[in-house]
Amino acid sequence: MVQNRVVMLVDFDYFFAQCEELRNPLIKDKPVVVGVYSGRTEDSGAVSTSNYVARRYGVKSGIPIFLAKRNLECADAVFFPVDHKYYKQVSDSIMQLLNNYASNLEQVSIDEAYLDVTLQVEGNFEKAQIYAQKIKQDIKAQVGLSLSIGIGSNKLVAKIACDSQKPDGLTLVRPEEAIKFLAPLSVDKLLGVGKKTFTRMEQMDIKTIGDLAKFDVQQIIEVFGKTLGIYFHNAANAIDNEPVVKQCEAESISKIGTLKQDTHDLELLLQKTDELVEIVYGEATEKGYSFKTVSVYIVNVDLVSKSRSVTLEQPAKDKEVIKRNVHLLLEKYLTESPLKIRRLGVRVSGFSKKQPQQKQLSSFFV
Ligand code: DGT
Ligand code: CA
C-alpha cells in the first residue's frame, strides 16, 4: 500500500508586527502597525502588516499609512518602520528550529515553510495533529511566537487548510476529506487563479473549486491550454504531487529603495539601481559569491509589485554584469507597463562559492 504523505504548511501570524511585539511586549494588546515609509512626507507609504487588534479597525497590508493612522486615531496604536534585518534574524532562527521537526523543509517566504513530516508521524493523520500541536507549543515556548499550521496529504491542501484558520490555527484535512473540504471554496483560492482566470471561469459558471472539479476536463484544457488545464483539474480534485523540496542554504542578496520622485524615466531609474547595485555587489564580493540570477523588483505607483529575473548561462561575479542585466530588465519592463515606478530593488541569487552549488531564491522582503 502506498503510504499517505503528510505535509504541513507552517505560517507565522502577522509576522513583522509579531516580531515587533516580541521585542516590545508591552504593546501586545494595542494595535501594532508595521509600514514601509517612502520618506516623502511623514505619513507617506504603505502598511506592510498589522497585528489582529489593528485589523479590527480595517488596517491591513497594502493600505496607505495615512489611512491607517486615521482609522486608528483614538486607538492608542503603535507604528513601526520595517526592520528587515531583525525580521530575517527571527526568521532564520525559527526556520532552523522547524527544520528539526521534518525530513524536508521548504521555506517559501520569510514566515512560511512546508514540512514533510510523513516519517515523523508514520503517515498517520491523528499523530500529525498531535505533532502539530507540539510544534506550536515548542515554538511558542522557545521563541514566543504564534503560528498557524495546515495539514494535508500534499502542499496544495496544506496551504489552503492553513489559510482557512488564522491566527493560532491548526487545521487538519484528512486525505479522504480533501475534495469535500475544497469544494465550497472560491476558485481563486487555487494558486494560479488570478483576476483574469477568475473572470474567465465565472463566465463558464465555475465559481467554487467544486464547480471546477466537476467541469469537463477537455473543455478546461480547450480554454486554458493543456498544462494549465490539467493543473486546474487536478488541483480542484485535491491532487498535487509536488514534493517538499529540501533546500540548502537559501540565500539571495537584495537591496530595495524608494525613488525621490515617481518616474517612468529609464535614466532616473538607472541612477537609483546603480546605487543599489553597488551595495548588492559589495556584499556578494565580500562573501566571495558568484551569482547566476539577476533580478529587479518594482513597485508601481499603484503599489502593485513586480519582479523580473534573468538567469545567466555561467555564474558571474562582475558588477558590470549586474548593471547590464538590470538595465535590460528595466528597459523591457518599461515597454510593458506605462505606470510610474515608486520603489525599486536589485537582487542577485543562485550563488556558488568554490564549487558551483545551486541555491534557492529567497523572496524579496519588501
Ligand atoms: P497572517 O499570516 O495573515 O497572520 O499575516 P502576515 O503579516 O504574517 O502576512 P503574510 O504571511 O502574508 O506575510 C508575511 C510578512 O510579509 C508580513 O508580516 C509582512 C510582509 N508582507 C505581507 N504582505 C505585504 C505587503 O503587501 N506589503 C509589504 N510591504 N509587506 C508585506
Ligand atoms: Ca504569516
Short mmCIF file of C-alpha atoms and ligand atoms in Angstrom, two decimals:
data_model
loop_
_atom_site.label_atom_id
_atom_site.label_comp_id
_atom_site.label_asym_id
_atom_site.label_seq_id
_atom_site.Cartn_x
_atom_site.Cartn_y
_atom_site.Cartn_z
CA MET A 1 0.00 0.00 0.00
CA VAL A 2 1.27 3.46 -0.83
CA GLN A 3 1.69 5.46 2.34
CA ASN A 4 -0.05 8.81 2.62
CA ARG A 5 2.24 11.77 2.55
CA VAL A 6 1.76 14.12 5.47
CA VAL A 7 2.59 17.71 4.60
CA MET A 8 2.32 20.76 6.84
CA LEU A 9 2.31 24.40 5.94
CA VAL A 10 3.54 26.49 8.83
CA ASP A 11 2.76 30.21 8.60
CA PHE A 12 3.64 32.66 11.37
CA ASP A 13 0.87 35.03 12.40
CA TYR A 14 1.10 38.75 11.50
CA PHE A 15 4.81 38.19 11.20
CA PHE A 16 6.53 41.61 11.09
CA ALA A 17 4.15 43.01 13.71
CA GLN A 18 4.55 39.94 15.91
CA CYS A 19 8.34 40.36 15.71
CA GLU A 20 7.87 43.92 16.97
CA GLU A 21 5.69 42.65 19.83
CA LEU A 22 8.40 40.14 20.68
CA ARG A 23 10.89 42.88 21.46
CA ASN A 24 8.29 45.29 22.94
CA PRO A 25 5.99 43.01 24.99
CA LEU A 26 4.12 45.97 26.48
CA ILE A 27 2.46 46.82 23.15
CA LYS A 28 0.83 43.41 22.70
CA ASP A 29 -2.73 44.49 23.43
CA LYS A 30 -2.54 47.65 21.32
CA PRO A 31 -2.97 47.94 17.55
CA VAL A 32 0.51 47.42 16.05
CA VAL A 33 1.27 48.51 12.50
CA VAL A 34 4.48 47.98 10.53
CA GLY A 35 4.85 50.22 7.50
CA VAL A 36 7.15 50.92 4.59
CA TYR A 37 7.69 54.67 4.77
CA SER A 38 8.53 56.24 1.43
CA GLY A 39 10.13 59.22 3.16
CA ARG A 40 8.36 61.90 1.16
CA THR A 41 6.16 63.08 3.97
CA GLU A 42 5.94 61.78 7.49
CA ASP A 43 2.95 59.55 6.73
CA SER A 44 3.52 58.57 3.12
CA GLY A 45 3.96 54.89 2.47
CA ALA A 46 2.02 51.68 2.87
CA VAL A 47 1.22 49.24 5.63
CA SER A 48 3.34 46.13 5.42
CA THR A 49 1.34 44.25 8.04
CA SER A 50 -0.52 44.78 11.29
CA ASN A 51 -1.49 42.72 14.31
CA TYR A 52 -5.02 41.36 14.64
CA VAL A 53 -6.06 44.17 17.01
CA ALA A 54 -5.29 46.71 14.25
CA ARG A 55 -7.01 44.53 11.64
CA ARG A 56 -10.28 45.01 13.53
CA TYR A 57 -10.01 48.68 12.51
CA GLY A 58 -9.63 47.72 8.85
CA VAL A 59 -5.86 48.21 8.90
CA LYS A 60 -4.15 45.56 6.75
CA SER A 61 -1.27 45.01 4.31
CA GLY A 62 -1.13 47.44 1.43
CA ILE A 63 -3.30 50.29 2.69
CA PRO A 64 -1.73 53.78 2.89
CA ILE A 65 -0.20 54.70 6.24
CA PHE A 66 -2.18 57.95 6.47
CA LEU A 67 -5.39 55.92 6.23
CA ALA A 68 -4.18 53.50 8.91
CA LYS A 69 -3.43 56.49 11.17
CA ARG A 70 -6.84 57.93 10.51
CA ASN A 71 -8.62 54.63 11.31
CA LEU A 72 -6.58 54.22 14.49
CA GLU A 73 -6.72 57.84 15.63
CA CYS A 74 -8.28 57.14 19.03
CA ALA A 75 -6.97 53.61 19.49
CA ASP A 76 -3.55 54.20 21.10
CA ALA A 77 -1.85 52.42 18.18
CA VAL A 78 1.88 51.89 17.75
CA PHE A 79 3.58 52.32 14.35
CA PHE A 80 6.96 50.89 13.32
CA PRO A 81 9.05 51.17 10.17
CA VAL A 82 10.02 47.77 8.69
CA ASP A 83 13.24 46.36 10.08
CA HIS A 84 14.15 43.61 7.63
CA LYS A 85 17.40 42.75 9.26
CA TYR A 86 15.69 41.92 12.52
CA TYR A 87 12.79 40.01 10.90
CA LYS A 88 15.28 38.00 8.88
CA GLN A 89 17.17 37.07 12.05
CA VAL A 90 13.95 35.90 13.69
CA SER A 91 13.00 34.05 10.51
CA ASP A 92 16.37 32.28 10.31
CA SER A 93 16.14 31.07 13.87
CA ILE A 94 12.55 29.80 13.59
CA MET A 95 13.29 28.04 10.30
CA GLN A 96 16.26 26.35 11.92
CA LEU A 97 14.07 25.16 14.77
CA LEU A 98 11.33 23.94 12.43
CA ASN A 99 13.89 22.03 10.42
CA ASN A 100 14.31 19.66 13.37
CA TYR A 101 10.70 18.52 13.05
CA ALA A 102 10.71 17.39 9.42
CA SER A 103 12.54 15.21 6.91
CA ASN A 104 12.28 18.04 4.41
CA LEU A 105 11.63 21.71 4.99
CA GLU A 106 10.95 24.06 2.09
CA GLN A 107 10.88 27.72 3.02
CA VAL A 108 8.55 29.64 0.74
CA SER A 109 8.69 33.11 2.25
CA ILE A 110 10.11 34.90 5.26
CA ASP A 111 7.50 33.35 7.56
CA GLU A 112 6.18 30.30 5.73
CA ALA A 113 7.52 26.81 5.18
CA TYR A 114 6.29 23.41 4.05
CA LEU A 115 7.32 20.48 6.20
CA ASP A 116 7.21 16.88 5.06
CA VAL A 117 6.58 15.00 8.29
CA THR A 118 5.43 11.67 6.80
CA LEU A 119 8.16 9.70 8.53
CA GLN A 120 7.85 11.51 11.83
CA VAL A 121 4.14 10.71 12.13
CA GLU A 122 4.30 7.39 10.26
CA GLY A 123 1.82 8.61 7.68
CA ASN A 124 -0.82 8.87 10.37
CA PHE A 125 -3.05 11.94 10.45
CA GLU A 126 -4.08 11.50 14.10
CA LYS A 127 -0.43 11.58 15.07
CA ALA A 128 0.08 14.56 12.76
CA GLN A 129 -2.49 16.57 14.69
CA ILE A 130 -0.70 15.91 17.98
CA TYR A 131 2.67 16.57 16.35
CA ALA A 132 1.47 19.93 15.01
CA GLN A 133 0.23 20.91 18.46
CA LYS A 134 3.63 20.06 19.84
CA ILE A 135 5.38 22.18 17.18
CA LYS A 136 3.14 25.12 18.03
CA GLN A 137 3.76 24.75 21.76
CA ASP A 138 7.51 24.27 21.37
CA ILE A 139 7.91 27.34 19.16
CA LYS A 140 5.74 29.42 21.49
CA ALA A 141 7.81 28.30 24.48
CA GLN A 142 11.18 28.71 22.80
CA VAL A 143 10.68 31.82 20.70
CA GLY A 144 7.43 33.31 21.94
CA LEU A 145 5.76 33.45 18.51
CA SER A 146 2.36 32.13 17.50
CA LEU A 147 1.78 30.41 14.19
CA SER A 148 -0.82 28.61 12.14
CA ILE A 149 -0.49 25.14 10.66
CA GLY A 150 -2.39 23.43 7.87
CA ILE A 151 -2.02 19.67 7.45
CA GLY A 152 -2.88 17.73 4.32
CA SER A 153 -1.59 14.96 2.11
CA ASN A 154 0.02 17.48 -0.23
CA LYS A 155 1.21 21.08 -0.38
CA LEU A 156 -1.91 22.42 -2.04
CA VAL A 157 -4.27 21.12 0.64
CA ALA A 158 -1.89 22.07 3.48
CA LYS A 159 -1.69 25.67 2.23
CA ILE A 160 -5.44 26.15 1.84
CA ALA A 161 -6.05 24.42 5.19
CA CYS A 162 -3.64 26.82 6.89
CA ASP A 163 -5.24 29.90 5.33
CA SER A 164 -8.67 28.76 6.49
CA GLN A 165 -7.94 29.31 10.17
CA LYS A 166 -5.67 32.11 11.42
CA PRO A 167 -4.24 33.28 13.77
CA ASP A 168 -3.04 30.46 16.03
CA GLY A 169 -4.85 27.97 13.81
CA LEU A 170 -4.45 24.26 13.38
CA THR A 171 -6.42 22.76 10.52
CA LEU A 172 -6.22 19.12 9.60
CA VAL A 173 -7.65 17.85 6.34
CA ARG A 174 -7.53 14.07 6.04
CA PRO A 175 -6.95 12.71 2.52
CA GLU A 176 -10.46 11.32 2.26
CA GLU A 177 -11.94 14.72 3.23
CA ALA A 178 -9.82 16.87 0.92
CA ILE A 179 -12.17 17.12 -2.07
CA LYS A 180 -15.09 17.95 0.19
CA PHE A 181 -13.02 20.50 2.08
CA LEU A 182 -12.01 22.34 -1.10
CA ALA A 183 -15.37 22.13 -2.88
CA PRO A 184 -17.21 25.13 -1.33
CA LEU A 185 -14.21 27.49 -1.52
CA SER A 186 -13.91 30.19 -4.13
CA VAL A 187 -11.89 29.04 -7.10
CA ASP A 188 -9.39 31.90 -6.66
CA LYS A 189 -8.08 30.14 -3.56
CA LEU A 190 -6.13 27.98 -6.01
CA LEU A 191 -2.66 29.09 -6.88
CA GLY A 192 -2.67 30.34 -10.47
CA VAL A 193 -6.25 31.60 -10.49
CA GLY A 194 -5.73 35.35 -10.68
CA LYS A 195 -8.22 38.05 -11.66
CA LYS A 196 -8.25 37.22 -15.36
CA THR A 197 -8.66 33.48 -14.93
CA PHE A 198 -11.24 34.05 -12.23
CA THR A 199 -13.37 36.18 -14.59
CA ARG A 200 -12.98 33.63 -17.40
CA MET A 201 -14.06 30.83 -15.05
CA GLU A 202 -17.00 32.86 -13.82
CA GLN A 203 -18.16 33.17 -17.43
CA MET A 204 -18.06 29.38 -17.59
CA ASP A 205 -20.16 29.27 -14.41
CA ILE A 206 -17.25 27.99 -12.37
CA LYS A 207 -17.32 29.81 -9.05
CA THR A 208 -16.17 27.27 -6.50
CA ILE A 209 -13.41 24.72 -6.50
CA GLY A 210 -16.17 22.11 -6.52
CA ASP A 211 -17.57 23.57 -9.76
CA LEU A 212 -14.11 23.31 -11.30
CA ALA A 213 -13.59 19.75 -10.05
CA LYS A 214 -16.76 18.59 -11.79
CA PHE A 215 -16.19 20.53 -15.00
CA ASP A 216 -15.32 18.54 -18.11
CA VAL A 217 -11.53 18.41 -18.21
CA GLN A 218 -11.39 18.51 -22.04
CA GLN A 219 -13.25 21.82 -22.04
CA ILE A 220 -10.95 23.22 -19.35
CA ILE A 221 -7.97 22.23 -21.50
CA GLU A 222 -9.52 23.87 -24.55
CA VAL A 223 -9.87 27.17 -22.72
CA PHE A 224 -6.69 27.27 -20.62
CA GLY A 225 -4.30 25.05 -22.57
CA LYS A 226 -3.04 21.60 -21.69
CA THR A 227 -0.60 22.33 -18.87
CA LEU A 228 -2.76 24.80 -17.00
CA GLY A 229 -5.97 22.88 -17.76
CA ILE A 230 -4.64 19.64 -16.29
CA TYR A 231 -3.21 21.54 -13.33
CA PHE A 232 -6.60 23.20 -12.61
CA HIS A 233 -8.45 19.91 -12.92
CA ASN A 234 -6.05 18.10 -10.60
CA ALA A 235 -5.83 20.94 -8.07
CA ALA A 236 -9.62 21.15 -7.81
CA ASN A 237 -9.65 17.42 -7.13
CA ALA A 238 -7.05 17.88 -4.37
CA ILE A 239 -4.32 16.21 -6.43
CA ASP A 240 -0.85 17.70 -6.11
CA ASN A 241 2.29 15.61 -6.41
CA GLU A 242 4.79 18.44 -5.90
CA PRO A 243 7.38 17.27 -3.41
CA VAL A 244 8.50 19.31 -0.43
CA VAL A 245 11.93 20.28 -1.69
CA LYS A 246 14.67 20.41 0.86
CA GLN A 247 16.78 23.48 0.42
CA CYS A 248 20.40 24.03 1.00
CA GLU A 249 21.26 27.38 2.45
CA ALA A 250 18.51 29.59 0.98
CA GLU A 251 20.17 32.78 0.01
CA SER A 252 19.96 35.88 -2.06
CA ILE A 253 21.31 39.37 -1.63
CA SER A 254 18.95 42.22 -2.31
CA LYS A 255 18.56 45.89 -1.69
CA ILE A 256 15.44 47.96 -2.15
CA GLY A 257 14.98 51.73 -2.17
CA THR A 258 12.31 54.36 -2.75
CA LEU A 259 12.74 56.90 -5.55
CA LYS A 260 12.78 60.58 -4.68
CA GLN A 261 10.04 61.03 -7.23
CA ASP A 262 7.77 58.53 -9.02
CA THR A 263 9.05 58.14 -12.54
CA HIS A 264 8.92 56.17 -15.80
CA ASP A 265 12.22 57.58 -16.99
CA LEU A 266 14.87 54.92 -17.62
CA GLU A 267 17.82 57.21 -16.86
CA LEU A 268 16.39 58.24 -13.48
CA LEU A 269 15.59 54.65 -12.63
CA LEU A 270 19.11 53.56 -13.55
CA GLN A 271 20.58 56.20 -11.26
CA LYS A 272 18.75 54.51 -8.42
CA THR A 273 19.58 50.95 -9.44
CA ASP A 274 23.27 51.90 -9.79
CA GLU A 275 23.27 52.84 -6.09
CA LEU A 276 21.57 49.56 -5.21
CA VAL A 277 23.93 47.53 -7.42
CA GLU A 278 26.93 48.96 -5.54
CA ILE A 279 25.56 47.67 -2.24
CA VAL A 280 24.46 44.29 -3.54
CA TYR A 281 27.71 43.79 -5.45
CA GLY A 282 29.74 44.81 -2.37
CA GLU A 283 28.02 42.23 -0.22
CA ALA A 284 28.31 39.44 -2.79
CA THR A 285 32.02 40.16 -3.27
CA GLU A 286 32.62 40.24 0.47
CA LYS A 287 31.13 36.75 0.76
CA GLY A 288 33.06 35.53 -2.28
CA TYR A 289 29.89 34.63 -4.16
CA SER A 290 29.34 34.22 -7.86
CA PHE A 291 25.73 34.53 -8.91
CA LYS A 292 23.59 33.03 -11.63
CA THR A 293 20.46 35.12 -11.36
CA VAL A 294 19.94 38.87 -11.50
CA SER A 295 16.54 40.34 -10.66
CA VAL A 296 14.83 43.67 -10.39
CA TYR A 297 11.92 44.32 -8.11
CA ILE A 298 9.50 47.08 -8.98
CA VAL A 299 6.72 48.72 -7.00
CA ASN A 300 4.46 50.84 -9.19
CA VAL A 301 2.58 53.92 -8.00
CA ASP A 302 -0.49 51.73 -7.55
CA LEU A 303 1.63 49.73 -5.04
CA VAL A 304 1.44 46.61 -7.16
CA SER A 305 4.83 44.94 -7.11
CA LYS A 306 6.51 43.01 -9.89
CA SER A 307 9.81 41.31 -10.31
CA ARG A 308 11.78 40.37 -13.38
CA SER A 309 14.71 38.00 -13.45
CA VAL A 310 17.30 36.70 -15.81
CA THR A 311 19.35 33.55 -15.34
CA LEU A 312 22.86 33.73 -16.73
CA GLU A 313 24.46 30.90 -18.65
CA GLN A 314 27.53 30.95 -16.42
CA PRO A 315 27.94 32.12 -12.83
CA ALA A 316 29.31 35.67 -12.82
CA LYS A 317 30.84 37.98 -10.26
CA ASP A 318 31.24 41.30 -12.10
CA LYS A 319 29.44 44.46 -11.20
CA GLU A 320 29.01 45.26 -14.89
CA VAL A 321 27.07 42.02 -15.40
CA ILE A 322 24.57 43.06 -12.76
CA LYS A 323 24.30 46.58 -14.19
CA ARG A 324 23.86 45.39 -17.76
CA ASN A 325 21.16 42.91 -16.86
CA VAL A 326 19.32 45.31 -14.57
CA HIS A 327 19.36 47.80 -17.45
CA LEU A 328 17.93 45.26 -19.88
CA LEU A 329 15.25 44.07 -17.45
CA LEU A 330 14.13 47.60 -16.65
CA GLU A 331 14.14 48.71 -20.26
CA LYS A 332 11.91 45.79 -21.19
CA TYR A 333 9.65 46.33 -18.19
CA LEU A 334 9.05 49.98 -19.13
CA THR A 335 7.79 48.90 -22.54
CA GLU A 336 5.30 46.59 -20.81
CA SER A 337 3.98 48.99 -18.19
CA PRO A 338 3.06 52.65 -18.60
CA LEU A 339 2.87 53.25 -14.85
CA LYS A 340 5.34 55.35 -12.94
CA ILE A 341 7.55 53.48 -10.51
CA ARG A 342 7.79 54.22 -6.80
CA ARG A 343 10.26 51.70 -5.38
CA LEU A 344 12.99 49.65 -6.95
CA GLY A 345 15.07 46.69 -5.84
CA VAL A 346 18.03 44.74 -7.16
CA ARG A 347 18.78 41.15 -6.24
CA VAL A 348 21.41 38.57 -7.07
CA SER A 349 20.95 34.91 -6.23
CA GLY A 350 21.77 31.38 -7.35
CA PHE A 351 25.11 31.59 -5.63
CA SER A 352 28.14 29.45 -5.97
CA LYS A 353 31.25 29.71 -3.88
CA LYS A 354 34.20 27.44 -4.69
CA GLN A 355 32.13 24.67 -6.20
CA PRO A 356 29.12 25.60 -8.26
CA GLN A 357 26.17 24.95 -5.98
CA GLN A 358 22.69 25.98 -6.91
CA LYS A 359 20.87 27.73 -4.13
CA GLN A 360 17.29 28.65 -3.89
CA LEU A 361 15.94 32.17 -4.16
CA SER A 362 14.63 33.66 -1.02
CA SER A 363 11.79 36.05 -1.72
CA PHE A 364 12.15 39.78 -1.72
CA PHE A 365 11.27 41.12 1.64
CA VAL A 366 9.66 44.45 0.97
P1 DGT B 1 -1.02 36.49 8.58
O1 DGT B 1 -0.13 35.40 8.06
O2 DGT B 1 -2.24 36.70 7.77
O3 DGT B 1 -1.31 36.36 10.06
O4 DGT B 1 -0.23 37.86 8.46
P2 DGT B 1 1.24 38.18 7.97
O5 DGT B 1 1.52 39.59 8.31
O6 DGT B 1 2.22 37.18 8.53
O7 DGT B 1 1.08 38.05 6.42
P3 DGT B 1 1.84 37.14 5.36
O8 DGT B 1 2.13 35.79 5.93
O9 DGT B 1 1.05 37.22 4.10
O10 DGT B 1 3.20 37.92 5.10
C1 DGT B 1 4.37 37.79 5.92
C2 DGT B 1 5.06 39.13 6.07
O11 DGT B 1 5.36 39.67 4.77
C3 DGT B 1 4.21 40.19 6.74
O12 DGT B 1 4.31 40.15 8.16
C4 DGT B 1 4.75 41.47 6.18
C5 DGT B 1 5.17 41.09 4.76
N1 DGT B 1 4.08 41.48 3.81
C6 DGT B 1 2.97 40.79 3.50
N2 DGT B 1 2.19 41.45 2.63
C7 DGT B 1 2.82 42.62 2.38
C8 DGT B 1 2.53 43.75 1.55
O13 DGT B 1 1.50 43.81 0.87
N3 DGT B 1 3.44 44.77 1.55
C9 DGT B 1 4.60 44.70 2.29
N4 DGT B 1 5.44 45.73 2.24
N5 DGT B 1 4.90 43.66 3.07
C10 DGT B 1 4.04 42.63 3.13
CA CA B 2 2.13 34.96 8.02
#
